[in-house]
Coordinates of C-alpha atoms and ligand atoms in Angstrom, one line a residue:
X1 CA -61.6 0.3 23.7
X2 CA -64.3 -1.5 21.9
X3 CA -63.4 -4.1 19.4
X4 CA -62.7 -3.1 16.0
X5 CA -65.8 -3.8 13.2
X6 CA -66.0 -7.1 11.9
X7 CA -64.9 -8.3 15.4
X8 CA -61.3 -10.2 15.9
X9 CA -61.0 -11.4 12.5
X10 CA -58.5 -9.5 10.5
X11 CA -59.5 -7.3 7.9
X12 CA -57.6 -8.4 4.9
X13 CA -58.7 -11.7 3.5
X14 CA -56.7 -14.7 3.8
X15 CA -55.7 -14.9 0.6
X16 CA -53.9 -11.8 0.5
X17 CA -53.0 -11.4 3.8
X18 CA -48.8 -12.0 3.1
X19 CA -48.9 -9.2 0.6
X20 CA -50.0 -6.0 3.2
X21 CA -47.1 -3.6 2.2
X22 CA -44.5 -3.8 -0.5
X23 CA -41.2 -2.9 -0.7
X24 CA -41.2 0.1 -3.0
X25 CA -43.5 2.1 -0.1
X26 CA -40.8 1.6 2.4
X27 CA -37.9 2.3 0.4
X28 CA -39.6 5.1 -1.4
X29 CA -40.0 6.6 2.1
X30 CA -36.6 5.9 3.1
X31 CA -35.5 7.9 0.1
X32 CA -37.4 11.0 1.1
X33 CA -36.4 10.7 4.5
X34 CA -33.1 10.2 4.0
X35 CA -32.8 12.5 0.9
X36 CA -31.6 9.9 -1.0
X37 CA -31.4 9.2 -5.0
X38 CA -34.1 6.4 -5.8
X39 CA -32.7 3.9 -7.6
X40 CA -35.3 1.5 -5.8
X41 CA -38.7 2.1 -7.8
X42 CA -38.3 1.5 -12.2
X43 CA -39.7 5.1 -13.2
X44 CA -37.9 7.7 -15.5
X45 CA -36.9 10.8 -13.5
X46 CA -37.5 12.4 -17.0
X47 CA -41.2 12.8 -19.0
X48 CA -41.3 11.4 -22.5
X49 CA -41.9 13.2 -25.7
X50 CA -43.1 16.9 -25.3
X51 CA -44.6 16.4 -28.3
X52 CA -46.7 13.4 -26.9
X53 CA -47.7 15.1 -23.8
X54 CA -49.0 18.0 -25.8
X55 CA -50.9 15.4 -27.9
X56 CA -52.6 14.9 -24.5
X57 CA -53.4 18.1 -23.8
X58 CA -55.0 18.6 -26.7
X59 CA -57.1 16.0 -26.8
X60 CA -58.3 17.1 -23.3
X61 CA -59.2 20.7 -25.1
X62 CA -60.3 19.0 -27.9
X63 CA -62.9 16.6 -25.9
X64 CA -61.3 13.5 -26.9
X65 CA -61.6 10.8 -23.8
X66 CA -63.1 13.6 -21.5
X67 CA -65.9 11.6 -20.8
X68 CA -66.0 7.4 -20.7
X69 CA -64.1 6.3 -23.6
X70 CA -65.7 2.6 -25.2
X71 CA -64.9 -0.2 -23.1
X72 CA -62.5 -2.1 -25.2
X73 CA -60.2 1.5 -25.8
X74 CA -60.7 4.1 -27.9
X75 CA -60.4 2.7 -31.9
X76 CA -57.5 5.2 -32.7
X77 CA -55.2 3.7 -30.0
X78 CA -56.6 -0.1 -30.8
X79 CA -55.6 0.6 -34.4
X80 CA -52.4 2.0 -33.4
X81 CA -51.6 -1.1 -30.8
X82 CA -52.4 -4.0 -34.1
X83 CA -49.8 -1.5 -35.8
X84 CA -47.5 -1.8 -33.8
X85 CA -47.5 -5.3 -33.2
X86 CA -47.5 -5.7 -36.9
X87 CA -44.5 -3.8 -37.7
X88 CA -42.7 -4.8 -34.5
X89 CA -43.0 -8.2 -34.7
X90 CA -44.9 -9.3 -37.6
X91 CA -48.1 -10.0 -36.0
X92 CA -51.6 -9.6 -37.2
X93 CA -54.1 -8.4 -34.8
X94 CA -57.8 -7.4 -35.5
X95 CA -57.9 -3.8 -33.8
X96 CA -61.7 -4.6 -33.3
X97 CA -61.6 -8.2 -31.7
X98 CA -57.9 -9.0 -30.6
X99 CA -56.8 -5.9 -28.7
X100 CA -58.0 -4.1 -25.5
X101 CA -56.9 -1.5 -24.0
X102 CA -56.1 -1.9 -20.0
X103 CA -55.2 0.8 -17.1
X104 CA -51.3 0.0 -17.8
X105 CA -50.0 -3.9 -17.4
X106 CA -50.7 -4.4 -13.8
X107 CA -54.7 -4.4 -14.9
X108 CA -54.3 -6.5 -18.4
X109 CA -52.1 -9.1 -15.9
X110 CA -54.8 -8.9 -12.7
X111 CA -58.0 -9.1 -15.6
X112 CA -56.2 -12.2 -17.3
X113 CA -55.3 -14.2 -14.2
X114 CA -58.9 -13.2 -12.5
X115 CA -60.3 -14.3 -16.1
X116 CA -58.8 -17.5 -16.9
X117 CA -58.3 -19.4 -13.5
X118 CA -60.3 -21.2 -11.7
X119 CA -59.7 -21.5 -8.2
X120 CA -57.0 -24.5 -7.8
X121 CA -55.6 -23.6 -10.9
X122 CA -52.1 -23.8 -10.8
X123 CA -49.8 -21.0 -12.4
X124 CA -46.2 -21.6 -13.1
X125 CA -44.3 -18.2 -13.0
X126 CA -40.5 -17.3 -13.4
X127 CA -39.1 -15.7 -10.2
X128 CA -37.8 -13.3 -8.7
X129 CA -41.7 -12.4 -9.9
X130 CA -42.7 -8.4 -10.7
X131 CA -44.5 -8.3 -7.1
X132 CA -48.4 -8.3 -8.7
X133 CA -47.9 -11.6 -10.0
X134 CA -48.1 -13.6 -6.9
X135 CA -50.7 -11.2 -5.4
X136 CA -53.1 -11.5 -8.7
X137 CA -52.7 -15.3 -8.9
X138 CA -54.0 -15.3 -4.8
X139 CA -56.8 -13.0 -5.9
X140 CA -57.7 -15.5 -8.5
X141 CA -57.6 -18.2 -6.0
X142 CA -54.8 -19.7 -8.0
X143 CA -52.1 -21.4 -6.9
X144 CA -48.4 -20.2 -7.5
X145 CA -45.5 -22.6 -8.7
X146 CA -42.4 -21.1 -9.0
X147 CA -39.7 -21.5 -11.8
X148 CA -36.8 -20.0 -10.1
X149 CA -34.3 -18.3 -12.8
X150 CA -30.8 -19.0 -11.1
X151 CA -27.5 -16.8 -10.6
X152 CA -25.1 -16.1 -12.4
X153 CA -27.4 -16.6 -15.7
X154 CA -30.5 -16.8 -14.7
X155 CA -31.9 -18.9 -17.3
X156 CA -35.1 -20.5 -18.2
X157 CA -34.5 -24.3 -16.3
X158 CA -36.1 -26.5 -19.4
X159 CA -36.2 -29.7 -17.8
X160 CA -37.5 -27.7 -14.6
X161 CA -40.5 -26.4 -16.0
X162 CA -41.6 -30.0 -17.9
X163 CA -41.3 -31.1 -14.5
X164 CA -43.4 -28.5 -12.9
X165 CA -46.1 -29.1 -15.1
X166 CA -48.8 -31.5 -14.0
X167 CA -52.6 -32.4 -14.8
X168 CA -53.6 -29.2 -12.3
X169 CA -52.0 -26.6 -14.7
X170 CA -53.7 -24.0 -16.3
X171 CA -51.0 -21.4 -17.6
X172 CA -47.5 -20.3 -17.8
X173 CA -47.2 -16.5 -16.8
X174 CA -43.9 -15.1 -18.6
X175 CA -42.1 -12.5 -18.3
X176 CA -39.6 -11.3 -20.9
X177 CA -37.4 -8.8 -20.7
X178 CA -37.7 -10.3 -17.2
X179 CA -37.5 -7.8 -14.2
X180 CA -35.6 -8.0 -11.8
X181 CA -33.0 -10.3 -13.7
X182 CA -33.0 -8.5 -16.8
X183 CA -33.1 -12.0 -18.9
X184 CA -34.4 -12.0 -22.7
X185 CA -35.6 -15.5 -23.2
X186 CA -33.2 -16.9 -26.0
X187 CA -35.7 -18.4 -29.1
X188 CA -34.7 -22.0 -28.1
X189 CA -36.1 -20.9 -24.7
X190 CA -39.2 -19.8 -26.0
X191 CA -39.7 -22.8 -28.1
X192 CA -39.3 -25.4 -25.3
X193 CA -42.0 -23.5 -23.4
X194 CA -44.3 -23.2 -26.7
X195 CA -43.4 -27.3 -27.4
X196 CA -44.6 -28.0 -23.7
X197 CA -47.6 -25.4 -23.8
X198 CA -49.5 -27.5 -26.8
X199 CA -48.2 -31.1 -25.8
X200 CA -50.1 -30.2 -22.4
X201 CA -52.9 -27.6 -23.7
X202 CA -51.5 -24.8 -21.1
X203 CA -52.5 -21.0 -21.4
X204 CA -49.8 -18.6 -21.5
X205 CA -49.9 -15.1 -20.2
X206 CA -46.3 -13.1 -21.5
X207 CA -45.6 -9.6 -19.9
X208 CA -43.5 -8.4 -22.3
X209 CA -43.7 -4.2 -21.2
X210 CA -40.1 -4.1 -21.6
X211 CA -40.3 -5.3 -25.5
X212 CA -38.4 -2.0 -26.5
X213 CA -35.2 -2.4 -24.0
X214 CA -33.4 -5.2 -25.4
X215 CA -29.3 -4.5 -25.2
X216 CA -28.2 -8.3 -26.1
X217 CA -30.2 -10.4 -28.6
X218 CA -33.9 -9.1 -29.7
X219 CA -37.1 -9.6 -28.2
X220 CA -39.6 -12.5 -29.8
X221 CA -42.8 -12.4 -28.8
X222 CA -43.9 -15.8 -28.0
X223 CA -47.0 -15.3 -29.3
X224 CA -45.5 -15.2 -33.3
X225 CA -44.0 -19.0 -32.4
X226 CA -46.2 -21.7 -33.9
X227 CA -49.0 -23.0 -32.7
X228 CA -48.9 -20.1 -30.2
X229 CA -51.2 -17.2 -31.2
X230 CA -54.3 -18.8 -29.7
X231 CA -53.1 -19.8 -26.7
X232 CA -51.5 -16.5 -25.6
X233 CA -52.6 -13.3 -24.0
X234 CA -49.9 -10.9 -24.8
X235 CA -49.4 -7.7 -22.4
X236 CA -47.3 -4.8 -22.9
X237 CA -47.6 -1.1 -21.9
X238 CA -46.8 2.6 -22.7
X239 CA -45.4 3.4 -19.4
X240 CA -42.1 1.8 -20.2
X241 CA -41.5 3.0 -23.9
X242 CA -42.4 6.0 -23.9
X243 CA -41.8 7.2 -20.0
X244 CA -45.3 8.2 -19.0
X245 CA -46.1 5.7 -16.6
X246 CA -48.5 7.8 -14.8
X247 CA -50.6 7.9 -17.7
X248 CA -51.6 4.3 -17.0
X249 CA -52.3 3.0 -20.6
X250 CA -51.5 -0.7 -21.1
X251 CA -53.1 -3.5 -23.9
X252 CA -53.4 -6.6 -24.0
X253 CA -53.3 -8.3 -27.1
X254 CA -54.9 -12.5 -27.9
X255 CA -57.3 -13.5 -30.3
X256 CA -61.0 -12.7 -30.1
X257 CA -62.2 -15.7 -27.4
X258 CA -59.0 -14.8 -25.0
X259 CA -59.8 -11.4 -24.9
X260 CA -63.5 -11.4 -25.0
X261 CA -62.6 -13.7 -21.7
X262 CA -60.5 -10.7 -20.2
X263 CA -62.2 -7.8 -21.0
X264 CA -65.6 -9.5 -19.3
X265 CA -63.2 -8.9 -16.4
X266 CA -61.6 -6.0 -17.0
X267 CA -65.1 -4.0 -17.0
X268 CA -66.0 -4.7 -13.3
X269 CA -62.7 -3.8 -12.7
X270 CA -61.8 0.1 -13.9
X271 CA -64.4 -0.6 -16.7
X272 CA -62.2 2.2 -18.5
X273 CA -59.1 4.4 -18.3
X274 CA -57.0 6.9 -19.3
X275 CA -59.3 8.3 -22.1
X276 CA -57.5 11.5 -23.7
X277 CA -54.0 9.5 -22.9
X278 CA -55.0 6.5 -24.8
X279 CA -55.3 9.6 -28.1
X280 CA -52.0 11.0 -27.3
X281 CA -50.4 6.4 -26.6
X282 CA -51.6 6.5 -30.1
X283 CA -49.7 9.0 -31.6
X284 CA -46.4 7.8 -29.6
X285 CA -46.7 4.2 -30.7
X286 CA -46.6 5.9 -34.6
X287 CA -44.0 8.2 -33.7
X288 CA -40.8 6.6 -36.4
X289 CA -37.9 4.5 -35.8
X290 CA -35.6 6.7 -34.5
X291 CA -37.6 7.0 -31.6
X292 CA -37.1 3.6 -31.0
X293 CA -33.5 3.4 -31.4
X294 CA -32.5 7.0 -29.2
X295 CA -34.0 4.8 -26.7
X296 CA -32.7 2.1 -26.9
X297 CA -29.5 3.4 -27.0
X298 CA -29.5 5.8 -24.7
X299 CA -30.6 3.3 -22.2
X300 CA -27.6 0.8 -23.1
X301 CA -25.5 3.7 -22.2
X302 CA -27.2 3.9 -18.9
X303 CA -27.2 0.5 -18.0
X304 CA -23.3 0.6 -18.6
X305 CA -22.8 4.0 -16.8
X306 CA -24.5 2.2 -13.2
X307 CA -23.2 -1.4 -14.3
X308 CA -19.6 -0.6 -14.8
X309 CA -20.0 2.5 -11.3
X310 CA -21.3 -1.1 -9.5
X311 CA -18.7 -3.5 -10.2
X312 CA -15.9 -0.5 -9.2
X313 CA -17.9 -0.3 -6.2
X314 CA -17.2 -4.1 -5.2
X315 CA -20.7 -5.8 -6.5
X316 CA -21.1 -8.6 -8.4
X317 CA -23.3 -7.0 -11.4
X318 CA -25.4 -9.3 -13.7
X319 CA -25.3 -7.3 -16.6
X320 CA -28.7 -7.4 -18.1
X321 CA -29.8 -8.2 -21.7
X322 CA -33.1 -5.7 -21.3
X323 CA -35.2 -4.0 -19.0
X324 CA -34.1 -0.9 -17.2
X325 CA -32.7 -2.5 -13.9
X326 CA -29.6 -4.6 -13.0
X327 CA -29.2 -7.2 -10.4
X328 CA -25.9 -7.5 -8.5
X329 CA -24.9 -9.5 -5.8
X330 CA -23.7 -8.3 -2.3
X331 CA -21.1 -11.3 -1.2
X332 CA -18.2 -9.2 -2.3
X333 CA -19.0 -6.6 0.0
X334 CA -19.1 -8.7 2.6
X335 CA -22.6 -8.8 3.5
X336 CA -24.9 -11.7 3.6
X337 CA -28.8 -9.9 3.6
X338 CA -30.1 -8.0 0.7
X339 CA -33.2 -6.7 2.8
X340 CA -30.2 -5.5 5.4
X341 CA -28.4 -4.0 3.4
X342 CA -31.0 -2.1 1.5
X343 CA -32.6 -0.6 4.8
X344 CA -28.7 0.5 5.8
X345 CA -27.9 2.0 2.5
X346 CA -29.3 5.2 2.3
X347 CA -27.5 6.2 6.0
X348 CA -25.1 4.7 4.7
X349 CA -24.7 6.3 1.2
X350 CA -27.6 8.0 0.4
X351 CA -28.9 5.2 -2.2
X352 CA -31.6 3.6 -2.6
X353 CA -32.3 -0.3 -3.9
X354 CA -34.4 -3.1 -3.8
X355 CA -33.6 -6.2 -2.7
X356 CA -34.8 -8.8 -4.7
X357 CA -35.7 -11.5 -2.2
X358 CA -38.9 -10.1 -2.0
X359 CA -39.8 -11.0 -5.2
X360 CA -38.4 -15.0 -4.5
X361 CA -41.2 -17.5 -2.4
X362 CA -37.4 -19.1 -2.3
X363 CA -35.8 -16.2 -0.2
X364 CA -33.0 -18.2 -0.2
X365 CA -32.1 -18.3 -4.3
X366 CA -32.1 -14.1 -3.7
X367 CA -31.2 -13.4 -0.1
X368 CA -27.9 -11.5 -1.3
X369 CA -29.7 -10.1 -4.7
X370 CA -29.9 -6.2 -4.8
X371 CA -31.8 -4.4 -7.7
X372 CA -31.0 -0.7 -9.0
X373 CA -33.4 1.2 -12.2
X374 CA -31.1 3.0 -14.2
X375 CA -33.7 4.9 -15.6
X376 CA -32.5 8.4 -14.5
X377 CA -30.4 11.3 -15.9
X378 CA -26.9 10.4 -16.3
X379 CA -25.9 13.2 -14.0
X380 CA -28.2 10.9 -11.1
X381 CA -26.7 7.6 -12.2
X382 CA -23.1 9.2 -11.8
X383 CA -23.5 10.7 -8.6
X384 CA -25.1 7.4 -7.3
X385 CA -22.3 5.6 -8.3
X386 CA -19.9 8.1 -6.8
X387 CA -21.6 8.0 -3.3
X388 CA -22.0 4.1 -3.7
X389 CA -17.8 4.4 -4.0
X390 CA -17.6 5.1 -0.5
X391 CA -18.9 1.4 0.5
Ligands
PLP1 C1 -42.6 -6.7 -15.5 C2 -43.6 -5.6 -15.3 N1 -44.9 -5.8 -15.6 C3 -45.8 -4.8 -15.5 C4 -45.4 -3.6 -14.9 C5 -46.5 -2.5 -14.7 O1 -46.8 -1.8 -15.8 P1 -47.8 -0.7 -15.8 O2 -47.2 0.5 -15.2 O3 -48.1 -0.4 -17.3 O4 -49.0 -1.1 -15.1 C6 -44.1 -3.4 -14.6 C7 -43.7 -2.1 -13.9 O5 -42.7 -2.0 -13.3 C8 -43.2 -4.4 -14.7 O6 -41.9 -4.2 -14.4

């Protein structure tokens, strides 16, 4: 056989050569081969509004976002986004120069890391991490330091993070609602990290796509904390609110130099997305209250459905404050290896899971963590938690 182009040296570049598969694609297989109820990957089993999907199809008929839609998103959806921010959380955006629309939050996080690091720049992130973190940060040439949030809590280590800081720091990438752990940063939380962020001058980069699935507390942006605006790029997303997370529309919202910074990145990048679904994100990010609360609670329902169906089944379940997954804990079952245990549960049960070690650089702090969505029909959360019964 000759030798492969490019001769012996392996294809994927150094920097990215620990991330070659993730988890999801091999339990997502193992869930169709084994004809098993996903509980592994955090999408709805159900589309959102009908009444926002035919908003979509309408502006395809209409011509609306057909053909390249403007770089920074269409002005409907950018007016929409500084509305909701506004009568969310009190925060004044300029449509025209603080907002940008991104192809969901996995683009606004990779086009603000690629954007604002220099290569050596060190990133402190919470983990368990959402798995493009680490991955963005290596494709910014960044350098990843861990803030490990801890069971049974898993709370934001204060005196941890002062320490992780040091003159090589460039940013603090958040996460809150946090997946996998399902922690809302408390407001005395968020104020020790804005305290520390201007004392040292740090960036900070929030994910905050769960903003609308908050069960214990509320969610506080930590961009409306003093002194905090201009130093933070705030990301959120449609897929998660409004369960159309195909559709790929996520923002990013900072003051004008910030995102003039990201969107220089974001246009070699996908340059632009999602052009009649940014018209019909618009119309869902009006839609009224109520549509915000029937989530909400419907959601809080779920989350106790799978929580309370866990802890019968024999797990130790870390009831979460927000987000749409739970963490639980295997040592009461007996078994020592999430990663195990997740490959032998759909033979064994016909479930599937994710074990949240993958998401740690310290495998140890999750090797018996094991995540489950409850974003599914009650009738699939029920019969999960009946076949997980027979563990
Ligand atoms: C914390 C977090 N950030 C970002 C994303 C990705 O969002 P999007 O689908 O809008 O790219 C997810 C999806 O699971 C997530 O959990």
């Amino acid at each position: 056989m000759s030798a492969p182009a490019g001769g012996s040296r392996p294809f994927l570049n150094r920097r990215l050569a620990a991330f070659g598969t993730t988890i999801f694609a091999e339990m997502s297989a193992l869930a169709t081969a084994t004809g098993s109820i996903n509980l592994g990957q955090g999408f709805p089993d159900t589309d959102g509004p009908a009444e926002i999907a035919e908003a979509a199809v309408r502006a395809i008929r209409d011509g609306r976002g057909n053909q390249y839609p403007p770089g920074p998103g269409v002005p409907e959806l950018r007016l929409a986004i500084a509305e909701h921010q506004r009568r969310f959380h009190g925060l004044t955006y300029d449509p025209d120069t603080e907002v940008l629309v991104t192809a969901g939050a996995t683009e606004a996080i990779a086009a603000a890391l690629l954007a604002l690091l220099e290569p050596g720049d060190e990133v402190i992130a919470l983990e368990p991490y959402y798995d493009s973190y680490a991955a963005c940060i290596a494709m910014a040439g960044g350098v990843r330091v861990p803030l490990t949030l801890r069971a049974p809590h898993f709370r934001l280590d204060v005196d941890a993070l002062r320490a992780a800081v040091t003159p090589r720091t460039r940013l603090l990438l958040l996460n809150t609602p946090h997946n996998p752990t399902g922690t809302v940063l408390t407001p005395a939380e968020l104020a020790a990290v804005a305290e520390l962020a201007i004392e040292r001058d740090l960036l900070v980069v929030t994910d905050e796509v769960y903003e609308h699935l908050v069960f214990e507390g509320s969610h506080t942006p930590l961009a409306s904390l003093s002194g905090m605006r201009e130093r933070t790029v705030t990301i959120s997303s449609a897929g998660k609110t409004f369960s159309f997370t195909g559709w790929k529309v996520g923002w990013v919202t900072a003051p004008p130099a910030l995102v003039a910074a990201v969107r220089s990145t974001k246009q070699f990048l996908t340059y632009v997305s999602s052009g009649p679904f940014q018209h019909a994100i618009a119309e869902a990010l009006a839609l009224p209250d109520t549509f915000y609360e029937t989530l909400r609670a419907d959601h809080l329902a779920k989350r106790d459905l799978l929580a309370d169906g866990l802890a019968a089944a024999g797990f130790e379940v870390f009831r979460p404050q927000g987000t749409y997954f739970i963490t639980t804990d295997i040592t009461p079952l007996g078994e020592k290896d999430g990663l195990a245990f997740c490959r032998a549960l759909p033979t064994r049960c016909g479930v599937v899971a994710i074990p949240n070690q993958v998401f740690y650089d310290d495998q140890s702090a999750g090797a018996t963590q094991v995540r489950w969505a409850f974003c599914k029909r009650k009738e699939v959360l029920a019969e999960a938690v009946s076949r997980l019964g027979r563990l």
